[in-house]
Tab-separated table of C-alpha atoms in Angstrom:
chain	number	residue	atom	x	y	z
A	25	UNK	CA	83.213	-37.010	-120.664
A	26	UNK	CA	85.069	-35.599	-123.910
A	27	UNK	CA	88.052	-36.578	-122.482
A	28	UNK	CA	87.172	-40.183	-121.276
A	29	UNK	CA	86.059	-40.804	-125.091
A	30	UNK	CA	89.109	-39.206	-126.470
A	31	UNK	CA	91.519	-41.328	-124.664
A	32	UNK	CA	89.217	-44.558	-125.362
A	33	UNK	CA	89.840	-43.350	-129.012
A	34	UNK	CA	93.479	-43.624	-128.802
A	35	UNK	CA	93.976	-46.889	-127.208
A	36	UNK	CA	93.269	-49.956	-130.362
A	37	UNK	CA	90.174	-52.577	-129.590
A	38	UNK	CA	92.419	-55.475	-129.906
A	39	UNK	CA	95.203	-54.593	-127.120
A	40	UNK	CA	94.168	-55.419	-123.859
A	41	UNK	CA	96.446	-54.578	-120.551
A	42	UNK	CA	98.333	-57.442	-119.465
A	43	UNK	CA	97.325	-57.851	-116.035
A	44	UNK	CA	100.344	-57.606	-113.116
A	45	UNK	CA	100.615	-60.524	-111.034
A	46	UNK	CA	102.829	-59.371	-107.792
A	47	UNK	CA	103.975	-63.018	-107.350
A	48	UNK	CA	106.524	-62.561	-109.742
A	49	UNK	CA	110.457	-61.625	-109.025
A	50	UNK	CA	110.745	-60.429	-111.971
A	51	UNK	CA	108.628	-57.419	-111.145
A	52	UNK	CA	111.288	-56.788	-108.143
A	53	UNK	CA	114.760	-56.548	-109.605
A	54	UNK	CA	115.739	-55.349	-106.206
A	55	UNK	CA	115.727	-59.306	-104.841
A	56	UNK	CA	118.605	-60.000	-107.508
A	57	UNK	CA	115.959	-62.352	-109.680
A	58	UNK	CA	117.105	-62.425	-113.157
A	59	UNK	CA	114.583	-61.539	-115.684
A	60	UNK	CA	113.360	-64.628	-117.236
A	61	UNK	CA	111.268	-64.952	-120.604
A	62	UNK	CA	108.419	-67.077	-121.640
A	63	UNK	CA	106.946	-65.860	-118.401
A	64	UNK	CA	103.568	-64.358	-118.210
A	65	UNK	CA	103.366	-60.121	-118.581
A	66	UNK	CA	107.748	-60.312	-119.037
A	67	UNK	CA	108.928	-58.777	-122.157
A	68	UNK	CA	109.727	-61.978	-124.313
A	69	UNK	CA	112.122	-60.411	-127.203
A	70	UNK	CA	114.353	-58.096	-124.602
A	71	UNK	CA	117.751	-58.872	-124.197
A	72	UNK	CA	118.719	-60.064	-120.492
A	73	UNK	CA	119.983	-57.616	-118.711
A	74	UNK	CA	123.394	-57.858	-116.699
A	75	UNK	CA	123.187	-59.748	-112.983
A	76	UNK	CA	124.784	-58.492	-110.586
A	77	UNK	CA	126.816	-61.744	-108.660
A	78	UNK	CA	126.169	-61.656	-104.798
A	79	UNK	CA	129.656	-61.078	-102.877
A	80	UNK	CA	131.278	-64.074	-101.168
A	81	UNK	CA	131.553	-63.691	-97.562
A	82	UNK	CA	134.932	-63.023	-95.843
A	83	UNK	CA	136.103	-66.274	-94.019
A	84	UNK	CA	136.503	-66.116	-90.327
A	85	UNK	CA	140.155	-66.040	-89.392
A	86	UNK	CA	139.801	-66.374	-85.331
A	87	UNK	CA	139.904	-69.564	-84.038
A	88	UNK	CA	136.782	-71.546	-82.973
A	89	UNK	CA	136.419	-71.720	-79.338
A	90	UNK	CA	136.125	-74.988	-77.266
A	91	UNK	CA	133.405	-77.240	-76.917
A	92	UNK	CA	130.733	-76.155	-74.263
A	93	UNK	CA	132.412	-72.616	-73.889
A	94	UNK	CA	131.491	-70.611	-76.829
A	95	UNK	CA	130.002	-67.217	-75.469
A	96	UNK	CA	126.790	-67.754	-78.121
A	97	UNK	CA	125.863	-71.013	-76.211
A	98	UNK	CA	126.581	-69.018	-72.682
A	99	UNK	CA	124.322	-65.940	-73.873
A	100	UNK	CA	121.566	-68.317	-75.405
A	101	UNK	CA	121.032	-70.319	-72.335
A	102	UNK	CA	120.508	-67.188	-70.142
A	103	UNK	CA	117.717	-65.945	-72.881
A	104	UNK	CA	116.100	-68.934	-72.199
A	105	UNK	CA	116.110	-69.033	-68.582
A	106	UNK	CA	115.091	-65.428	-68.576
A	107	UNK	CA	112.334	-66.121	-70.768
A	108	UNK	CA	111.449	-69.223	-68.756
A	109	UNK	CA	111.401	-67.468	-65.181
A	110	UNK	CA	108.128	-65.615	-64.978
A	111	UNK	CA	108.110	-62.097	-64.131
A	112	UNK	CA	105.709	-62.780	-60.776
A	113	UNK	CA	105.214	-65.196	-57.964
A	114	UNK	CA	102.225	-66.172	-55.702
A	115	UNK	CA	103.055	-66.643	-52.283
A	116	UNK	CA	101.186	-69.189	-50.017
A	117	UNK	CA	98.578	-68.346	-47.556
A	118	UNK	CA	99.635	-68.349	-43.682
A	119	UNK	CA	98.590	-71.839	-43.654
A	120	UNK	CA	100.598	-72.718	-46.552
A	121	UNK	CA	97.290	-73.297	-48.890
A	122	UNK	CA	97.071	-71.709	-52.514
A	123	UNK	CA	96.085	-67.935	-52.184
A	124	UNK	CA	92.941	-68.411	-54.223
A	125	UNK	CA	89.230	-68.067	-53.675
A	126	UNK	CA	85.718	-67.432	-55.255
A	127	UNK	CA	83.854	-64.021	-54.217
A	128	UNK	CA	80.405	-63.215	-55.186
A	129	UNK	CA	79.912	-59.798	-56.710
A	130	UNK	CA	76.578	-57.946	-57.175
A	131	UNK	CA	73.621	-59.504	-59.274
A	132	UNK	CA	74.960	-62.989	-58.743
A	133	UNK	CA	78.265	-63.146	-60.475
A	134	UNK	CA	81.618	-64.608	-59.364
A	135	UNK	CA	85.153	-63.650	-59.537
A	136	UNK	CA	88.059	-65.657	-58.666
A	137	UNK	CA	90.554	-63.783	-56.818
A	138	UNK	CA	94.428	-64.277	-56.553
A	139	UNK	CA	96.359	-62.818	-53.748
A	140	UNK	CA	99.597	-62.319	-52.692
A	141	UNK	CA	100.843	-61.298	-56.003
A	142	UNK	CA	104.463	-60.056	-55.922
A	143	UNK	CA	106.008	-58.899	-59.471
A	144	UNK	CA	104.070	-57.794	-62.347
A	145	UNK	CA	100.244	-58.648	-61.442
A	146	UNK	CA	99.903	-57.403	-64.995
A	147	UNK	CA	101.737	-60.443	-66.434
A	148	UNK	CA	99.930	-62.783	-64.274
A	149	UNK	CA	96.414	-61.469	-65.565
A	150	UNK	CA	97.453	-61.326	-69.041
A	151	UNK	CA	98.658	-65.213	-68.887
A	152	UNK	CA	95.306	-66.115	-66.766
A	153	UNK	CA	92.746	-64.622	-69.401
A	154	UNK	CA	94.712	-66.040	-72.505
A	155	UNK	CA	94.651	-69.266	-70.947
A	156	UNK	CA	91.183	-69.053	-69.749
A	157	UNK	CA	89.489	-67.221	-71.955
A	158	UNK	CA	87.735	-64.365	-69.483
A	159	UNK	CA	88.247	-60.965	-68.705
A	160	UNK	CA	89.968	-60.124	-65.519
A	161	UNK	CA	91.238	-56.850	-63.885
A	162	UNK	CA	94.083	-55.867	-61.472
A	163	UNK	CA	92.968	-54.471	-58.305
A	164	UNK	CA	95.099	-51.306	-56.077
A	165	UNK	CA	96.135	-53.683	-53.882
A	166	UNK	CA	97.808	-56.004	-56.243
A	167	UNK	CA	95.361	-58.878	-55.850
A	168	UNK	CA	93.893	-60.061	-59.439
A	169	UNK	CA	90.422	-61.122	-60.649
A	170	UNK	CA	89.337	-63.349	-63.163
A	171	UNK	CA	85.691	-63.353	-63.820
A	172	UNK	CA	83.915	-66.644	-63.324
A	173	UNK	CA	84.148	-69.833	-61.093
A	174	UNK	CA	87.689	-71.052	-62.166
A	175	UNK	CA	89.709	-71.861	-59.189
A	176	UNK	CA	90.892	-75.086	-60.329
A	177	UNK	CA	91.951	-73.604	-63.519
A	178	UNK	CA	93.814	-71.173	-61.706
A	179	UNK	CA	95.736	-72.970	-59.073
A	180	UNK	CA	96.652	-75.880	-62.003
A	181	UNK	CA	98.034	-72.661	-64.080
A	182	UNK	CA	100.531	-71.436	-60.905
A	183	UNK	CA	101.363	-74.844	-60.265
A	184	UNK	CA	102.602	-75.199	-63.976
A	185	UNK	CA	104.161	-71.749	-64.179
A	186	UNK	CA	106.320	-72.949	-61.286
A	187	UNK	CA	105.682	-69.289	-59.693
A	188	UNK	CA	104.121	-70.547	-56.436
A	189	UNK	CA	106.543	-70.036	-53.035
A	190	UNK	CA	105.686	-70.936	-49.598
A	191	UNK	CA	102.613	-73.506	-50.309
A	192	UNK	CA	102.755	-77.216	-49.191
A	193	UNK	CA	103.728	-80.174	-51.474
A	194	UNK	CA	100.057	-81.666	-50.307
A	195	UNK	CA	98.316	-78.522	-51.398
A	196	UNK	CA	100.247	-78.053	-54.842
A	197	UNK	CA	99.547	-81.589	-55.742
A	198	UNK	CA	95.409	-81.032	-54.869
C-alpha cells in the first residue's frame, strides 16, 4: 500500500494519460505512415522524422505472351474446374432411380439415407448438413445419413452438384 501511495505522489493531479487509440498508423511506423501532427495522443512539437520512399518495381523485360495462351489463364481455368468437380458421385439405383430413401430408427425418428456413394462420403455429408441444417453421420459401408425426413432436399442437392451417374433424365427432373 506504501508503495501504491508513493507512486500516486509522484505523478501531478493535473496530467492525465493520453489514452492510445490502435486505429492510428502513426502508432505503427512499420506500415511506412508518416508521423503526422495535430493528431490526437501524436507528439505535436517533434520534428518529422525521415520516410523511407518505397522501391519502384523492376519492369518486366520478357515479352507478353499471346492472347488466349498465357500459362496464368491455362493454370486458372484448371483451379476452377478442380474446384468445380466435386470430390464424390452418387450412382443410380439398378433401376436407374435416385439412391435415396427414408428409414425409421428407434423411438420414432427418421434418417434419410444416401447410397452408392463413391469418393469422399465425408465431403458429401459435410455439403448435405451445411445445406440442410442437420446432423448426419457416415456409415462403414459408405452409405450416409442425414437425420430427418429430407429426401427432396437431398435428391434436388445431387441434382445441382451435378455428381449423380447412371440415373434417368425422368427421375433427375422429379
Amino acid at each position: 500500500m506504501v508503495w501504491a501511495n508513493a507512486a500516486a505522489a509522484k505523478k501531478p493531479a493535473h496530467v492525465r494519460p493520453q489514452p492510445f487509440n490502435l486505429l492510428e498508423i502513426a502508432h505503427f511506423p512499420v506500415l511506412g505512415a508518416p508521423p503526422t501532427s495535430g493528431r490526437a495522443g501524436s507528439d505535436a512539437g517533434a520534428p518529422a522524422a525521415p520516410t523511407k520512399q518505397p522501391e519502384a518495381p523492376a519492369k518486366r523485360t520478357e515479352a507478353p505472351a499471346p492472347a488466349g495462351t498465357a500459362p496464368d489463364i491455362v493454370r486458372a481455368n484448371e483451379t476452377l474446374l478442380s474446384a468445380q468437380a466435386p470430390a464424390f458421385y452418387v450412382t443410380g439405383s439398378k433401376k436407374g432411380g435416385f439412391p435415396v430413401t427414408i428409414e425409421k430408427r428407434a423411438c420414432g425418428k427418421k434418417v434419410t439415407v444416401v447410397r452408392n456413394v463413391v469418393g469422399d462420403a465425408a465431403a458429401l455429408l459435410s455439403g448435405l448438413k451445411k445445406k440442410m441444417g442437420c446432423g448426419g453421420v457416415v456409415n462403414a459401408d459408405g452409405s450416409v445419413e442425414v437425420q430427418g425426413e429430407r429426401q427432396p432436399a437431398v435428391e434436388r442437392y445431387l441434382t445441382e452438384r451435378r455428381c449423380l451417374k447412371s440415373v434417368s433424365a425422368a427421375k433427375k427432373v422429379a
